[in-house]
Amino acid sequence: MSAGKVIKTMALAALVGGVSTFLPSAPAGAAGMLELDLENVPTVLGVAVGALPDYRGSDDYTFGFAPMFRYTWTGQERYVQVLANELTINLLDDEMFRFGPLVNYHFGRTDDVDDDQVKLMAEIDDTIEAGAFADIVWILAKERRHRLLVGAKVYKDVGDESDGFRANVSARYWLPVAKPLDVNVSVGAVYQDDDYANHYFGVNADNVGTSALPFFTADSGVNEYYLVLGGIFFLDRNWLLSAGVRASVLTGDPGDSPIVDERGDSTQWVGGVGIGYAFW
């Protein structure tokens, strides 16, 4: 990569970092509301605005801003991507396989949530998750924009908050319906271990605070299923719009938690729209 491209990439990354300071206390998975999986576009920088639950399982919603950034090395499949609170780096220069590390900034739960009982519980601090992702990509036509991706992500709390582990498996289908418009449909499921589930959905003597919520222990399992509908519309060669909505259902113990069942809703919605600029 030339010195000029290095400088430009560093400047874009700095701008993304500045935008990220406006992110709200978002639930895990907020990055899934938008997709930036573009073909033949070297660099994209943008910002999105979205609506999302106050906390995981809440039926109150808030708004926030999030960065969108993707840099693909010229003539390669390797890329660096930031979507909302998640960074992924694809290390493989391969059309069919992707693999690399990820870092996720996992938001906690503060006492400024709207629910008058959940806000009385002990706060949960923000934390960092580290892990990896892998994708298999099938190109379905001569037009590379028509494709199917099946993948998985694993996350481990490394910020000494929950010490939990979670994993996400998904299938994502992209279809170019017009020259300027690609649409996508994604489905997935999320596994959470005991530490993660109980930390974010359990109620016990350590976190009940002054709330009147009954004690509850949340165990591990495949505890969330989701569907994403979205698309990318190219306004011209450089400007694009990305929009999406993510509907998920909390099941198992998280869905039965009093934080969700009594004070919130097991059906969770995240929606957003972003505008980006492509650098060629």
Short mmCIF file of C-alpha atoms in Angstrom, two decimals:
data_model
loop_
_atom_site.label_atom_id
_atom_site.label_comp_id
_atom_site.label_asym_id
_atom_site.label_seq_id
_atom_site.Cartn_x
_atom_site.Cartn_y
_atom_site.Cartn_z
CA MET A 1 0.00 0.00 0.00
CA SER A 2 1.38 3.44 -0.96
CA ALA A 3 2.19 6.13 1.62
CA GLY A 4 -0.73 8.20 0.38
CA LYS A 5 -3.16 5.35 0.88
CA VAL A 6 -1.75 4.68 4.36
CA ILE A 7 -2.29 8.33 5.34
CA LYS A 8 -5.82 8.33 3.92
CA THR A 9 -6.70 5.09 5.71
CA MET A 10 -5.36 6.42 9.03
CA ALA A 11 -7.39 9.61 8.63
CA LEU A 12 -10.54 7.63 7.89
CA ALA A 13 -9.95 5.43 10.92
CA ALA A 14 -9.49 8.52 13.11
CA LEU A 15 -12.80 9.95 11.87
CA VAL A 16 -14.56 6.65 12.57
CA GLY A 17 -13.13 6.66 16.07
CA GLY A 18 -14.53 10.14 16.64
CA VAL A 19 -17.99 9.15 15.43
CA SER A 20 -17.99 6.11 17.70
CA THR A 21 -18.00 8.31 20.79
CA PHE A 22 -21.64 9.13 20.03
CA LEU A 23 -22.79 5.54 20.36
CA PRO A 24 -25.50 4.99 23.00
CA SER A 25 -25.62 2.18 25.54
CA ALA A 26 -26.46 -0.30 22.83
CA PRO A 27 -27.28 -3.96 23.31
CA ALA A 28 -25.03 -6.69 22.00
CA GLY A 29 -25.78 -7.34 18.36
CA ALA A 30 -26.54 -3.74 17.42
CA ALA A 31 -23.97 -4.05 14.64
CA GLY A 32 -26.28 -6.50 12.93
CA MET A 33 -28.84 -3.87 12.00
CA LEU A 34 -26.77 -2.85 8.95
CA GLU A 35 -24.60 -4.70 6.46
CA LEU A 36 -21.65 -3.23 4.57
CA ASP A 37 -20.63 -6.34 2.65
CA LEU A 38 -19.86 -4.61 -0.63
CA GLU A 39 -18.28 -6.07 -3.75
CA ASN A 40 -15.64 -4.17 -5.73
CA VAL A 41 -15.71 -1.10 -3.45
CA PRO A 42 -12.26 -0.40 -1.94
CA THR A 43 -13.08 2.01 0.90
CA VAL A 44 -16.36 3.15 2.46
CA LEU A 45 -16.79 5.61 5.31
CA GLY A 46 -20.15 6.58 6.76
CA VAL A 47 -22.39 7.07 9.73
CA ALA A 48 -25.71 5.51 10.71
CA VAL A 49 -28.55 6.50 13.00
CA GLY A 50 -30.70 3.83 14.59
CA ALA A 51 -33.33 2.92 17.15
CA LEU A 52 -32.64 0.12 19.61
CA PRO A 53 -33.77 -1.20 23.00
CA ASP A 54 -32.73 0.56 26.20
CA TYR A 55 -31.10 -2.70 27.34
CA ARG A 56 -31.22 -6.32 26.25
CA GLY A 57 -34.85 -7.34 26.78
CA SER A 58 -36.25 -3.82 27.22
CA ASP A 59 -39.49 -2.63 25.66
CA ASP A 60 -38.26 0.98 25.79
CA TYR A 61 -36.23 2.33 22.88
CA THR A 62 -33.51 4.88 22.38
CA PHE A 63 -31.66 6.45 19.45
CA GLY A 64 -27.99 6.66 18.68
CA PHE A 65 -25.30 7.16 16.05
CA ALA A 66 -22.78 4.59 14.87
CA PRO A 67 -19.82 4.50 12.47
CA MET A 68 -19.61 2.51 9.24
CA PHE A 69 -16.15 1.85 7.80
CA ARG A 70 -14.71 -0.76 5.46
CA TYR A 71 -11.31 -0.84 3.78
CA THR A 72 -10.49 -3.57 1.24
CA TRP A 73 -6.94 -3.97 -0.01
CA THR A 74 -6.63 -3.34 -3.75
CA GLY A 75 -6.89 -6.54 -5.75
CA GLN A 76 -7.44 -8.64 -2.62
CA GLU A 77 -10.24 -10.06 -0.50
CA ARG A 78 -8.66 -8.92 2.79
CA TYR A 79 -10.46 -6.11 4.60
CA VAL A 80 -10.88 -4.21 7.84
CA GLN A 81 -14.42 -3.32 8.86
CA VAL A 82 -16.05 -1.35 11.67
CA LEU A 83 -19.82 -1.52 12.02
CA ALA A 84 -21.25 0.21 15.08
CA ASN A 85 -19.40 -1.32 18.04
CA GLU A 86 -17.69 -4.22 16.24
CA LEU A 87 -14.32 -4.48 14.45
CA THR A 88 -13.55 -7.42 12.14
CA ILE A 89 -10.42 -8.12 10.09
CA ASN A 90 -10.47 -10.67 7.28
CA LEU A 91 -7.00 -12.21 7.01
CA LEU A 92 -7.65 -14.45 3.99
CA ASP A 93 -7.19 -13.41 0.38
CA ASP A 94 -9.71 -15.96 -0.86
CA GLU A 95 -13.00 -15.52 -2.70
CA MET A 96 -14.75 -18.35 -0.87
CA PHE A 97 -13.35 -18.31 2.67
CA ARG A 98 -13.03 -15.55 5.23
CA PHE A 99 -11.46 -15.79 8.66
CA GLY A 100 -10.03 -13.39 11.19
CA PRO A 101 -10.18 -11.76 14.60
CA LEU A 102 -12.94 -9.56 15.94
CA VAL A 103 -13.23 -7.10 18.80
CA ASN A 104 -16.61 -6.02 20.15
CA TYR A 105 -17.33 -3.17 22.55
CA HIS A 106 -20.14 -4.67 24.64
CA PHE A 107 -22.34 -2.07 26.28
CA GLY A 108 -23.61 -2.66 29.78
CA ARG A 109 -26.73 -1.43 31.56
CA THR A 110 -26.80 1.85 33.47
CA ASP A 111 -29.24 3.32 35.95
CA ASP A 112 -30.56 5.78 33.35
CA VAL A 113 -32.74 3.19 31.61
CA ASP A 114 -36.42 4.05 31.50
CA ASP A 115 -37.81 1.07 33.43
CA ASP A 116 -38.40 2.10 37.04
CA GLN A 117 -37.41 -1.30 38.47
CA VAL A 118 -34.48 -2.27 36.24
CA LYS A 119 -32.89 1.13 36.86
CA LEU A 120 -32.72 0.25 40.59
CA MET A 121 -30.57 -2.81 39.90
CA ALA A 122 -26.78 -2.73 40.13
CA GLU A 123 -25.25 -1.27 36.99
CA ILE A 124 -23.42 -3.47 34.49
CA ASP A 125 -20.24 -1.91 33.14
CA ASP A 126 -19.27 -1.79 29.49
CA THR A 127 -16.70 -4.38 28.50
CA ILE A 128 -14.57 -5.67 25.64
CA GLU A 129 -15.15 -8.98 23.90
CA ALA A 130 -12.51 -10.61 21.71
CA GLY A 131 -13.00 -13.53 19.36
CA ALA A 132 -12.98 -14.64 15.77
CA PHE A 133 -15.25 -14.99 12.76
CA ALA A 134 -15.39 -17.28 9.74
CA ASP A 135 -17.49 -17.15 6.57
CA ILE A 136 -18.02 -19.35 3.54
CA VAL A 137 -19.09 -17.36 0.46
CA TRP A 138 -20.86 -18.83 -2.56
CA ILE A 139 -21.05 -16.60 -5.65
CA LEU A 140 -24.37 -17.52 -7.28
CA ALA A 141 -24.01 -15.78 -10.66
CA LYS A 142 -21.52 -13.98 -12.86
CA GLU A 143 -22.58 -10.86 -10.98
CA ARG A 144 -20.59 -11.20 -7.71
CA ARG A 145 -23.19 -9.16 -5.85
CA HIS A 146 -25.51 -12.21 -5.97
CA ARG A 147 -24.17 -14.45 -3.21
CA LEU A 148 -24.85 -16.56 -0.12
CA LEU A 149 -22.75 -16.41 3.02
CA VAL A 150 -22.80 -18.85 5.93
CA GLY A 151 -20.72 -17.97 8.93
CA ALA A 152 -20.08 -17.96 12.64
CA LYS A 153 -18.69 -15.59 15.25
CA VAL A 154 -17.42 -16.36 18.75
CA TYR A 155 -17.05 -13.78 21.52
CA LYS A 156 -15.27 -14.03 24.90
CA ASP A 157 -15.48 -11.31 27.53
CA VAL A 158 -11.92 -10.12 28.19
CA GLY A 159 -12.89 -7.06 30.24
CA ASP A 160 -13.52 -8.93 33.50
CA GLU A 161 -17.24 -8.14 33.49
CA SER A 162 -19.24 -11.34 32.87
CA ASP A 163 -16.32 -13.62 31.90
CA GLY A 164 -18.92 -15.12 29.57
CA PHE A 165 -18.84 -16.64 26.12
CA ARG A 166 -21.33 -16.41 23.28
CA ALA A 167 -21.47 -17.57 19.68
CA ASN A 168 -23.47 -16.52 16.64
CA VAL A 169 -24.22 -18.59 13.52
CA SER A 170 -25.89 -17.01 10.50
CA ALA A 171 -26.81 -17.30 6.84
CA ARG A 172 -26.92 -14.11 4.70
CA TYR A 173 -28.32 -13.89 1.20
CA TRP A 174 -27.56 -10.96 -1.11
CA LEU A 175 -29.52 -10.27 -4.29
CA PRO A 176 -29.01 -7.38 -6.74
CA VAL A 177 -32.57 -6.43 -7.71
CA ALA A 178 -31.51 -3.42 -9.80
CA LYS A 179 -28.25 -1.85 -10.92
CA PRO A 180 -28.14 0.54 -7.91
CA LEU A 181 -29.85 -1.70 -5.33
CA ASP A 182 -28.74 -4.80 -3.41
CA VAL A 183 -31.05 -6.38 -0.84
CA ASN A 184 -30.17 -8.91 1.81
CA VAL A 185 -31.95 -11.36 4.09
CA SER A 186 -30.14 -12.83 7.08
CA VAL A 187 -31.15 -15.38 9.70
CA GLY A 188 -29.20 -16.45 12.74
CA ALA A 189 -29.09 -17.88 16.23
CA VAL A 190 -27.08 -16.95 19.32
CA TYR A 191 -25.69 -19.27 22.00
CA GLN A 192 -24.88 -17.88 25.46
CA ASP A 193 -23.05 -19.73 28.23
CA ASP A 194 -24.09 -19.70 31.91
CA ASP A 195 -21.82 -16.78 32.84
CA TYR A 196 -23.09 -14.54 30.06
CA ALA A 197 -26.78 -15.43 30.41
CA ASN A 198 -26.89 -15.06 34.18
CA HIS A 199 -24.86 -11.85 34.22
CA TYR A 200 -27.18 -10.01 31.83
CA PHE A 201 -30.51 -11.72 32.60
CA GLY A 202 -30.20 -13.10 36.13
CA VAL A 203 -31.45 -11.45 39.32
CA ASN A 204 -29.63 -12.25 42.57
CA ALA A 205 -28.47 -10.77 45.85
CA ASP A 206 -25.46 -9.17 44.17
CA ASN A 207 -27.32 -7.26 41.46
CA VAL A 208 -30.96 -6.87 42.62
CA GLY A 209 -30.13 -3.51 44.19
CA THR A 210 -33.22 -1.83 45.61
CA SER A 211 -35.55 -3.22 42.94
CA ALA A 212 -38.49 -5.46 43.76
CA LEU A 213 -37.65 -8.02 41.07
CA PRO A 214 -37.77 -11.69 42.08
CA PHE A 215 -34.54 -13.70 42.09
CA PHE A 216 -33.86 -15.62 38.90
CA THR A 217 -31.01 -17.72 37.50
CA ALA A 218 -30.45 -17.76 33.74
CA ASP A 219 -28.68 -20.77 32.28
CA SER A 220 -26.89 -21.35 28.99
CA GLY A 221 -28.48 -22.29 25.69
CA VAL A 222 -29.39 -21.13 22.22
CA ASN A 223 -31.33 -18.21 23.62
CA GLU A 224 -31.87 -15.85 20.70
CA TYR A 225 -33.04 -16.14 17.09
CA TYR A 226 -33.05 -13.26 14.65
CA LEU A 227 -34.00 -12.09 11.16
CA VAL A 228 -32.46 -9.15 9.32
CA LEU A 229 -33.90 -7.42 6.27
CA GLY A 230 -31.80 -4.74 4.65
CA GLY A 231 -30.29 -3.27 1.56
CA ILE A 232 -27.73 -0.94 0.01
CA PHE A 233 -28.75 1.69 -2.54
CA PHE A 234 -26.07 3.40 -4.62
CA LEU A 235 -27.09 7.03 -5.12
CA ASP A 236 -24.20 7.45 -7.54
CA ARG A 237 -20.67 6.10 -7.94
CA ASN A 238 -19.59 7.45 -4.55
CA TRP A 239 -22.62 7.94 -2.29
CA LEU A 240 -24.67 5.05 -0.91
CA LEU A 241 -27.48 4.45 1.55
CA SER A 242 -27.60 1.39 3.81
CA ALA A 243 -30.74 0.50 5.74
CA GLY A 244 -31.86 -2.46 7.78
CA VAL A 245 -34.10 -3.81 10.50
CA ARG A 246 -33.27 -6.67 12.87
CA ALA A 247 -36.03 -8.57 14.66
CA SER A 248 -34.99 -11.03 17.34
CA VAL A 249 -36.69 -13.21 19.93
CA LEU A 250 -35.14 -13.97 23.33
CA THR A 251 -35.98 -17.53 24.29
CA GLY A 252 -35.07 -19.96 27.05
CA ASP A 253 -34.04 -18.50 30.39
CA PRO A 254 -33.28 -14.98 29.07
CA GLY A 255 -36.82 -14.80 27.68
CA ASP A 256 -38.21 -15.93 31.05
CA SER A 257 -36.13 -13.51 33.09
CA PRO A 258 -38.17 -10.96 35.08
CA ILE A 259 -36.00 -8.29 33.45
CA VAL A 260 -37.56 -9.35 30.14
CA ASP A 261 -40.82 -11.18 30.90
CA GLU A 262 -42.12 -8.77 33.58
CA ARG A 263 -40.39 -5.50 32.73
CA GLY A 264 -39.61 -5.74 29.03
CA ASP A 265 -40.33 -7.76 25.91
CA SER A 266 -38.77 -10.92 24.48
CA THR A 267 -39.22 -9.52 20.97
CA GLN A 268 -36.44 -7.06 20.22
CA TRP A 269 -36.18 -4.62 17.32
CA VAL A 270 -33.16 -2.74 16.02
CA GLY A 271 -33.44 -0.54 12.95
CA GLY A 272 -31.21 1.97 11.28
CA VAL A 273 -30.23 3.87 8.18
CA GLY A 274 -26.76 4.97 7.21
CA ILE A 275 -25.11 7.07 4.55
CA GLY A 276 -21.67 6.26 3.24
CA TYR A 277 -19.10 7.56 0.79
CA ALA A 278 -17.03 5.23 -1.37
CA PHE A 279 -13.39 6.17 -2.06
CA TRP A 280 -12.13 4.68 -5.31
#
